[in-house]
PDB file of C-alpha atoms and ligand atoms in Angstrom:
ATOM      1  CA  MET A   1       0.000   0.000   0.000  1.00 88.00           C
ATOM      2  CA  LEU A   2       1.524   3.277  -1.138  1.00 89.00           C
ATOM      3  CA  ILE A   3       0.525   6.680   0.147  1.00 91.00           C
ATOM      4  CA  ALA A   4       1.177   9.450  -2.354  1.00 90.00           C
ATOM      5  CA  GLY A   5      -0.312  12.248  -0.303  1.00 90.00           C
ATOM      6  CA  LEU A   6      -2.339  13.155   2.762  1.00 93.00           C
ATOM      7  CA  GLN A   7      -4.793  15.973   3.265  1.00 95.00           C
ATOM      8  CA  LYS A   8      -4.934  16.274   7.012  1.00 96.00           C
ATOM      9  CA  MET A   9      -8.441  17.633   7.228  1.00 96.00           C
ATOM     10  CA  THR A  10     -11.418  17.966   4.924  1.00 96.00           C
ATOM     11  CA  LEU A  11     -15.012  18.926   5.553  1.00 96.00           C
ATOM     12  CA  ILE A  12     -16.169  18.143   2.021  1.00 94.00           C
ATOM     13  CA  ASP A  13     -14.683  14.783   0.966  1.00 95.00           C
ATOM     14  CA  TYR A  14     -16.718  12.618   3.360  1.00 96.00           C
ATOM     15  CA  PRO A  15     -20.411  13.606   3.563  1.00 94.00           C
ATOM     16  CA  GLY A  16     -21.304  14.629   7.117  1.00 95.00           C
ATOM     17  CA  LYS A  17     -17.903  13.857   8.601  1.00 97.00           C
ATOM     18  CA  VAL A  18     -14.686  15.614   9.484  1.00 97.00           C
ATOM     19  CA  ALA A  19     -12.068  13.530   7.736  1.00 98.00           C
ATOM     20  CA  ALA A  20      -8.552  13.243   6.407  1.00 97.00           C
ATOM     21  CA  THR A  21      -7.903  12.107   2.842  1.00 97.00           C
ATOM     22  CA  VAL A  22      -5.260   9.624   1.756  1.00 96.00           C
ATOM     23  CA  PHE A  23      -4.187   9.662  -1.915  1.00 95.00           C
ATOM     24  CA  THR A  24      -2.880   6.466  -3.481  1.00 94.00           C
ATOM     25  CA  PRO A  25      -0.769   6.444  -6.652  1.00 92.00           C
ATOM     26  CA  GLY A  26      -1.595   4.681  -9.914  1.00 94.00           C
ATOM     27  CA  CYS A  27      -4.765   4.425 -11.976  1.00 96.00           C
ATOM     28  CA  ASN A  28      -5.960   2.072 -14.707  1.00 96.00           C
ATOM     29  CA  PHE A  29      -8.037   4.820 -16.365  1.00 98.00           C
ATOM     30  CA  ARG A  30      -6.806   7.799 -18.360  1.00 97.00           C
ATOM     31  CA  CYS A  31      -9.674  10.266 -18.093  1.00 97.00           C
ATOM     32  CA  PRO A  32      -8.476  13.242 -20.149  1.00 97.00           C
ATOM     33  CA  PHE A  33      -9.990  15.680 -17.610  1.00 97.00           C
ATOM     34  CA  CYS A  34      -8.266  14.053 -14.609  1.00 96.00           C
ATOM     35  CA  HIS A  35      -7.010  16.787 -12.322  1.00 92.00           C
ATOM     36  CA  ASN A  36      -4.553  14.494 -10.523  1.00 89.00           C
ATOM     37  CA  PRO A  37      -2.261  13.552 -13.450  1.00 90.00           C
ATOM     38  CA  GLU A  38       0.708  13.039 -11.120  1.00 89.00           C
ATOM     39  CA  LEU A  39      -1.228  10.248  -9.395  1.00 90.00           C
ATOM     40  CA  VAL A  40      -2.318   8.467 -12.564  1.00 91.00           C
ATOM     41  CA  HIS A  41       1.094   7.239 -13.650  1.00 82.00           C
ATOM     42  CA  SER A  42       2.371   5.519 -10.544  1.00 70.00           C
ATOM     43  CA  SER A  43       5.907   5.736 -11.963  1.00 66.00           C
ATOM     44  CA  HIS A  44       5.718   9.490 -11.289  1.00 57.00           C
ATOM     45  CA  PHE A  45       5.531   8.612  -7.642  1.00 60.00           C
ATOM     46  CA  THR A  46       8.987   7.426  -6.794  1.00 57.00           C
ATOM     47  CA  VAL A  47       9.587   5.490  -3.635  1.00 56.00           C
ATOM     48  CA  HIS A  48      13.042   4.552  -2.599  1.00 55.00           C
ATOM     49  CA  GLY A  49      12.492   1.001  -1.456  1.00 64.00           C
ATOM     50  CA  ASN A  50      10.512  -0.649   1.300  1.00 68.00           C
ATOM     51  CA  GLU A  51      12.055   1.458   3.996  1.00 71.00           C
ATOM     52  CA  GLN A  52      10.457   4.631   2.695  1.00 76.00           C
ATOM     53  CA  VAL A  53       7.086   2.917   2.200  1.00 77.00           C
ATOM     54  CA  GLU A  54       7.168   1.683   5.778  1.00 80.00           C
ATOM     55  CA  LYS A  55       8.268   5.072   7.073  1.00 83.00           C
ATOM     56  CA  ARG A  56       5.368   6.809   5.334  1.00 85.00           C
ATOM     57  CA  MET A  57       2.979   4.220   6.705  1.00 90.00           C
ATOM     58  CA  ASP A  58       4.353   4.607  10.243  1.00 91.00           C
ATOM     59  CA  GLU A  59       4.026   8.373   9.963  1.00 93.00           C
ATOM     60  CA  PHE A  60       0.465   8.033   8.737  1.00 95.00           C
ATOM     61  CA  PHE A  61      -0.586   5.817  11.632  1.00 96.00           C
ATOM     62  CA  GLU A  62       1.187   8.107  14.112  1.00 96.00           C
ATOM     63  CA  PHE A  63      -0.850  10.946  12.627  1.00 96.00           C
ATOM     64  CA  LEU A  64      -4.055   8.924  13.007  1.00 96.00           C
ATOM     65  CA  GLU A  65      -3.301   8.099  16.640  1.00 95.00           C
ATOM     66  CA  MET A  66      -2.959  11.837  17.313  1.00 95.00           C
ATOM     67  CA  ARG A  67      -6.271  12.568  15.583  1.00 95.00           C
ATOM     68  CA  ARG A  68      -8.367  10.064  17.529  1.00 94.00           C
ATOM     69  CA  GLY A  69     -11.433  11.880  18.809  1.00 93.00           C
ATOM     70  CA  LYS A  70     -10.755  14.797  16.440  1.00 95.00           C
ATOM     71  CA  LEU A  71     -11.456  13.227  13.060  1.00 97.00           C
ATOM     72  CA  ASP A  72     -14.487  11.049  12.298  1.00 97.00           C
ATOM     73  CA  GLY A  73     -13.166   9.290   9.253  1.00 98.00           C
ATOM     74  CA  ILE A  74     -10.636   8.696   6.519  1.00 98.00           C
ATOM     75  CA  CYS A  75     -11.251   9.025   2.783  1.00 98.00           C
ATOM     76  CA  ILE A  76      -9.146   6.828   0.557  1.00 98.00           C
ATOM     77  CA  THR A  77      -8.864   8.166  -2.961  1.00 97.00           C
ATOM     78  CA  GLY A  78      -6.521   8.066  -5.908  1.00 90.00           C
ATOM     79  CA  GLY A  79      -5.546   7.297  -8.436  1.00 92.00           C
ATOM     80  CA  GLU A  80      -7.504   4.102  -8.023  1.00 97.00           C
ATOM     81  CA  PRO A  81      -7.153   2.752  -4.467  1.00 98.00           C
ATOM     82  CA  THR A  82      -8.344  -0.784  -5.280  1.00 98.00           C
ATOM     83  CA  LEU A  83      -5.116  -1.310  -7.256  1.00 96.00           C
ATOM     84  CA  GLN A  84      -3.142  -1.193  -3.997  1.00 95.00           C
ATOM     85  CA  PRO A  85      -2.051  -4.691  -2.963  1.00 92.00           C
ATOM     86  CA  ASN A  86      -2.527  -4.296   0.798  1.00 93.00           C
ATOM     87  CA  LEU A  87      -5.629  -2.148   0.780  1.00 97.00           C
ATOM     88  CA  VAL A  88      -7.693  -4.579   2.870  1.00 97.00           C
ATOM     89  CA  GLU A  89      -5.057  -4.790   5.625  1.00 96.00           C
ATOM     90  CA  PHE A  90      -4.586  -1.034   5.547  1.00 97.00           C
ATOM     91  CA  ILE A  91      -8.314  -0.385   6.005  1.00 98.00           C
ATOM     92  CA  LYS A  92      -8.553  -2.987   8.774  1.00 97.00           C
ATOM     93  CA  LYS A  93      -5.911  -1.075  10.669  1.00 97.00           C
ATOM     94  CA  VAL A  94      -7.653   2.285  10.110  1.00 97.00           C
ATOM     95  CA  LYS A  95     -10.987   0.805  11.265  1.00 97.00           C
ATOM     96  CA  GLY A  96      -9.232  -0.759  14.237  1.00 96.00           C
ATOM     97  CA  LEU A  97      -8.387   2.755  15.420  1.00 96.00           C
ATOM     98  CA  GLY A  98     -12.065   3.626  15.358  1.00 96.00           C
ATOM     99  CA  PHE A  99     -12.260   5.699  12.157  1.00 98.00           C
ATOM    100  CA  ALA A 100     -15.026   5.446   9.587  1.00 98.00           C
ATOM    101  CA  VAL A 101     -13.749   4.749   6.052  1.00 98.00           C
ATOM    102  CA  LYS A 102     -14.917   6.198   2.763  1.00 98.00           C
ATOM    103  CA  LEU A 103     -13.521   4.658  -0.398  1.00 98.00           C
ATOM    104  CA  ASP A 104     -13.480   6.350  -3.817  1.00 98.00           C
ATOM    105  CA  SER A 105     -13.283   3.981  -6.748  1.00 98.00           C
ATOM    106  CA  ASN A 106     -13.696   3.831 -10.505  1.00 98.00           C
ATOM    107  CA  GLY A 107     -15.341   0.426 -10.101  1.00 98.00           C
ATOM    108  CA  THR A 108     -12.884  -1.565 -12.194  1.00 98.00           C
ATOM    109  CA  ARG A 109     -12.060  -4.091  -9.462  1.00 98.00           C
ATOM    110  CA  PRO A 110     -15.319  -5.579  -8.182  1.00 98.00           C
ATOM    111  CA  GLY A 111     -13.432  -8.433  -6.500  1.00 98.00           C
ATOM    112  CA  VAL A 112     -11.723  -5.996  -4.137  1.00 98.00           C
ATOM    113  CA  LEU A 113     -14.968  -4.131  -3.520  1.00 98.00           C
ATOM    114  CA  ARG A 114     -16.761  -7.385  -2.729  1.00 98.00           C
ATOM    115  CA  LYS A 115     -14.137  -8.355  -0.187  1.00 98.00           C
ATOM    116  CA  LEU A 116     -14.247  -4.957   1.515  1.00 98.00           C
ATOM    117  CA  LEU A 117     -18.022  -4.731   1.540  1.00 98.00           C
ATOM    118  CA  LYS A 118     -18.612  -8.296   2.716  1.00 98.00           C
ATOM    119  CA  SER A 119     -16.165  -7.756   5.569  1.00 97.00           C
ATOM    120  CA  ARG A 120     -17.947  -4.475   6.421  1.00 97.00           C
ATOM    121  CA  LEU A 121     -14.665  -2.606   6.197  1.00 98.00           C
ATOM    122  CA  VAL A 122     -15.997   0.349   4.246  1.00 98.00           C
ATOM    123  CA  ASP A 123     -18.693   2.679   5.552  1.00 98.00           C
ATOM    124  CA  TYR A 124     -19.216   4.782   2.443  1.00 98.00           C
ATOM    125  CA  VAL A 125     -18.369   4.108  -1.193  1.00 98.00           C
ATOM    126  CA  ALA A 126     -18.245   6.772  -3.892  1.00 98.00           C
ATOM    127  CA  MET A 127     -18.046   5.186  -7.326  1.00 98.00           C
ATOM    128  CA  ASP A 128     -17.482   7.117 -10.527  1.00 98.00           C
ATOM    129  CA  ILE A 129     -19.871   6.455 -13.360  1.00 98.00           C
ATOM    130  CA  LYS A 130     -17.784   7.870 -16.153  1.00 98.00           C
ATOM    131  CA  ALA A 131     -20.395   7.836 -18.901  1.00 98.00           C
ATOM    132  CA  SER A 132     -23.090   5.752 -20.557  1.00 98.00           C
ATOM    133  CA  PRO A 133     -21.724   2.315 -21.567  1.00 97.00           C
ATOM    134  CA  GLU A 134     -21.297   3.361 -25.231  1.00 97.00           C
ATOM    135  CA  ASN A 135     -19.307   6.436 -24.292  1.00 97.00           C
ATOM    136  CA  TYR A 136     -17.220   4.887 -21.501  1.00 98.00           C
ATOM    137  CA  ALA A 137     -14.002   4.349 -23.459  1.00 98.00           C
ATOM    138  CA  ARG A 138     -13.973   7.904 -24.752  1.00 97.00           C
ATOM    139  CA  VAL A 139     -14.488   9.416 -21.329  1.00 98.00           C
ATOM    140  CA  CYS A 140     -12.194   7.153 -19.294  1.00 98.00           C
ATOM    141  CA  GLY A 141      -9.502   7.027 -21.980  1.00 97.00           C
ATOM    142  CA  VAL A 142      -9.141   3.218 -22.099  1.00 97.00           C
ATOM    143  CA  GLU A 143     -11.224   0.204 -23.166  1.00 96.00           C
ATOM    144  CA  ALA A 144     -12.882  -0.375 -19.805  1.00 94.00           C
ATOM    145  CA  ASN A 145     -14.327  -3.757 -18.902  1.00 97.00           C
ATOM    146  CA  LEU A 146     -17.976  -2.762 -18.635  1.00 98.00           C
ATOM    147  CA  GLU A 147     -19.035  -6.054 -17.095  1.00 98.00           C
ATOM    148  CA  LYS A 148     -16.765  -5.313 -14.155  1.00 98.00           C
ATOM    149  CA  ILE A 149     -18.072  -1.764 -13.870  1.00 98.00           C
ATOM    150  CA  LYS A 150     -21.666  -3.035 -13.862  1.00 98.00           C
ATOM    151  CA  LYS A 151     -20.786  -5.695 -11.300  1.00 98.00           C
ATOM    152  CA  SER A 152     -19.345  -3.028  -9.007  1.00 98.00           C
ATOM    153  CA  VAL A 153     -22.558  -1.010  -9.287  1.00 98.00           C
ATOM    154  CA  GLU A 154     -24.583  -4.097  -8.272  1.00 98.00           C
ATOM    155  CA  LEU A 155     -22.280  -4.944  -5.359  1.00 98.00           C
ATOM    156  CA  ILE A 156     -22.374  -1.421  -3.994  1.00 98.00           C
ATOM    157  CA  ARG A 157     -26.150  -1.263  -4.238  1.00 98.00           C
ATOM    158  CA  ASP A 158     -26.535  -4.640  -2.556  1.00 98.00           C
ATOM    159  CA  LEU A 159     -23.868  -4.475   0.133  1.00 98.00           C
ATOM    160  CA  ALA A 160     -22.772  -0.928   0.938  1.00 98.00           C
ATOM    161  CA  ASP A 161     -24.063   0.721   4.123  1.00 96.00           C
ATOM    162  CA  ASP A 162     -23.996   4.059   2.364  1.00 98.00           C
ATOM    163  CA  TYR A 163     -22.849   5.120  -1.074  1.00 98.00           C
ATOM    164  CA  GLU A 164     -23.049   7.458  -3.997  1.00 98.00           C
ATOM    165  CA  PHE A 165     -22.546   7.114  -7.699  1.00 98.00           C
ATOM    166  CA  ARG A 166     -21.183  10.231  -9.312  1.00 98.00           C
ATOM    167  CA  THR A 167     -20.262  11.685 -12.666  1.00 98.00           C
ATOM    168  CA  THR A 168     -17.959  14.534 -13.505  1.00 98.00           C
ATOM    169  CA  VAL A 169     -19.819  16.114 -16.394  1.00 98.00           C
ATOM    170  CA  VAL A 170     -17.625  17.391 -19.203  1.00 97.00           C
ATOM    171  CA  SER A 171     -19.570  19.281 -21.869  1.00 94.00           C
ATOM    172  CA  GLY A 172     -18.212  18.124 -25.188  1.00 93.00           C
ATOM    173  CA  LEU A 173     -17.252  14.655 -23.891  1.00 96.00           C
ATOM    174  CA  HIS A 174     -20.727  13.853 -22.591  1.00 97.00           C
ATOM    175  CA  SER A 175     -24.002  14.321 -24.422  1.00 96.00           C
ATOM    176  CA  GLU A 176     -27.203  15.306 -22.678  1.00 96.00           C
ATOM    177  CA  GLU A 177     -28.965  12.223 -24.039  1.00 96.00           C
ATOM    178  CA  GLU A 178     -26.593   9.707 -22.466  1.00 97.00           C
ATOM    179  CA  PHE A 179     -27.682  10.793 -18.994  1.00 98.00           C
ATOM    180  CA  LYS A 180     -31.129   9.314 -19.693  1.00 98.00           C
ATOM    181  CA  GLU A 181     -29.372   6.019 -20.205  1.00 98.00           C
ATOM    182  CA  ILE A 182     -27.302   6.429 -17.032  1.00 98.00           C
ATOM    183  CA  ALA A 183     -30.520   7.226 -15.129  1.00 98.00           C
ATOM    184  CA  ASP A 184     -32.070   3.949 -16.320  1.00 98.00           C
ATOM    185  CA  TRP A 185     -28.911   2.038 -15.422  1.00 98.00           C
ATOM    186  CA  LEU A 186     -28.799   3.487 -11.889  1.00 98.00           C
ATOM    187  CA  SER A 187     -32.543   3.325 -11.322  1.00 98.00           C
ATOM    188  CA  GLY A 188     -33.286   2.228  -7.741  1.00 97.00           C
ATOM    189  CA  SER A 189     -29.968   3.542  -6.375  1.00 98.00           C
ATOM    190  CA  ARG A 190     -29.690   5.623  -3.220  1.00 98.00           C
ATOM    191  CA  ARG A 191     -27.701   8.658  -4.348  1.00 98.00           C
ATOM    192  CA  TYR A 192     -26.306  10.163  -7.540  1.00 98.00           C
ATOM    193  CA  VAL A 193     -24.085  13.216  -7.701  1.00 98.00           C
ATOM    194  CA  LEU A 194     -23.487  15.369 -10.772  1.00 98.00           C
ATOM    195  CA  GLN A 195     -20.454  17.590 -10.675  1.00 96.00           C
ATOM    196  CA  ALA A 196     -19.415  19.944 -13.435  1.00 95.00           C
ATOM    197  CA  PHE A 197     -15.844  19.591 -14.659  1.00 96.00           C
ATOM    198  CA  GLN A 198     -13.843  22.640 -13.706  1.00 92.00           C
ATOM    199  CA  ASP A 199     -10.524  23.285 -15.308  1.00 91.00           C
ATOM    200  CA  GLN A 200      -8.237  24.253 -12.485  1.00 88.00           C
ATOM    201  CA  GLY A 201      -5.212  24.466 -14.706  1.00 89.00           C
ATOM    202  CA  LYS A 202      -3.906  20.902 -14.453  1.00 92.00           C
ATOM    203  CA  ILE A 203      -5.447  18.088 -16.497  1.00 94.00           C
ATOM    204  CA  LEU A 204      -4.181  14.795 -17.872  1.00 95.00           C
ATOM    205  CA  ASP A 205      -4.750  15.602 -21.546  1.00 95.00           C
ATOM    206  CA  PRO A 206      -4.467  19.337 -22.322  1.00 94.00           C
ATOM    207  CA  LYS A 207      -5.787  18.673 -25.880  1.00 94.00           C
ATOM    208  CA  LEU A 208      -9.184  18.253 -24.257  1.00 95.00           C
ATOM    209  CA  ARG A 209      -9.445  21.999 -23.784  1.00 94.00           C
ATOM    210  CA  LYS A 210      -9.796  22.544 -27.531  1.00 93.00           C
ATOM    211  CA  GLU A 211     -12.374  19.788 -27.843  1.00 91.00           C
ATOM    212  CA  ILE A 212     -14.655  21.177 -25.160  1.00 92.00           C
ATOM    213  CA  ALA A 213     -14.167  24.901 -25.686  1.00 91.00           C
ATOM    214  CA  GLY A 214     -17.453  26.815 -25.793  1.00 90.00           C
ATOM    215  CA  LYS A 215     -19.621  23.758 -25.005  1.00 90.00           C
ATOM    216  CA  SER A 216     -22.044  23.574 -22.108  1.00 89.00           C
ATOM    217  CA  ILE A 217     -24.560  21.216 -20.512  1.00 92.00           C
ATOM    218  CA  ASP A 218     -27.383  22.179 -18.163  1.00 95.00           C
ATOM    219  CA  LEU A 219     -26.848  20.143 -14.972  1.00 97.00           C
ATOM    220  CA  GLU A 220     -30.368  20.919 -13.718  1.00 97.00           C
ATOM    221  CA  LYS A 221     -31.757  19.329 -16.865  1.00 97.00           C
ATOM    222  CA  LEU A 222     -29.557  16.264 -16.370  1.00 98.00           C
ATOM    223  CA  LYS A 223     -30.724  16.074 -12.765  1.00 98.00           C
ATOM    224  CA  SER A 224     -34.329  15.949 -13.922  1.00 98.00           C
ATOM    225  CA  PHE A 225     -33.625  12.645 -15.730  1.00 98.00           C
ATOM    226  CA  PHE A 226     -32.788  11.015 -12.375  1.00 98.00           C
ATOM    227  CA  VAL A 227     -35.627  12.381 -10.294  1.00 96.00           C
ATOM    228  CA  GLY A 228     -38.036   9.543  -9.472  1.00 96.00           C
ATOM    229  CA  LYS A 229     -35.403   6.938 -10.366  1.00 98.00           C
ATOM    230  CA  VAL A 230     -32.644   7.625  -7.864  1.00 98.00           C
ATOM    231  CA  ARG A 231     -33.635   8.483  -4.296  1.00 98.00           C
ATOM    232  CA  GLU A 232     -31.370  11.491  -3.887  1.00 98.00           C
ATOM    233  CA  VAL A 233     -29.866  13.491  -6.754  1.00 98.00           C
ATOM    234  CA  LEU A 234     -27.340  16.191  -5.980  1.00 97.00           C
ATOM    235  CA  ILE A 235     -25.396  18.769  -7.942  1.00 97.00           C
ATOM    236  CA  HIS A 236     -22.041  19.651  -6.416  1.00 93.00           C
TER     237      HIS A 236
HETATM  238  S1  SF4 B 301     -10.335   7.376 -12.648  1.00 66.93           S
HETATM  239 FE1  SF4 B 301      -9.880   9.019 -14.095  1.00 66.93          FE
HETATM  240  S2  SF4 B 301     -10.146  10.884 -12.895  1.00 66.93           S
HETATM  241 FE2  SF4 B 301      -9.934   9.208 -11.434  1.00 66.93          FE
HETATM  242  S3  SF4 B 301      -7.726   9.149 -10.970  1.00 66.93           S
HETATM  243 FE3  SF4 B 301      -8.102   7.697 -12.624  1.00 66.93          FE
HETATM  244  S4  SF4 B 301      -7.666   8.877 -14.491  1.00 66.93           S
HETATM  245 FE4  SF4 B 301      -7.947  10.354 -12.808  1.00 66.93          FE
END
């Protein structure tokens, strides 16, 4: 388990909780709008052997010990955290200290999600729904295994204590129409969050800027497709 970064306190990453956020390196998607490009290619995150990994881990758990009673939970985000080999053990240790755990995932590794959810190790899951199935490859930048993505959606709906599905909406990459399809796919789910892509100056594929220039999508209209299908629909 590698830790690429730590945000020591956040009031927005974990709904209703004061939390810290752990960033893990490496991702199996290449979303052109990704605003954490340095985390996507794990080779950008250089560790100098096991000693440094262990040191970072020790420092992290020392930090957690100090924050007992001050923080409610820990968010684990990436990159894609389910790619980390010792994620289960890491979360067990975090839970053992009494913290709630929120996991962000792109849903590509349902086997890991199943293990975590069946063992009740995760309290909140936020899974990205990148696009409608037909548009997935374009939006996530690779040929995603849609069966795995769909399996993750099912597992989360069946097993998670609390969860959200969410889409970063990029006008020009997404069409308005595909959200009708996503609404049908997620029908019966607890929560869906729409968030508009905002260019904060650092994205994985700068060519995207030309492609999306001048395009816009009305998030309120997209939201209306989900009303009556998903219990709670939010725009962030
Ligand atoms: S899933 Fe996409 S947005 Fe998320 S870290 Fe990977 S490349 Fe970036």
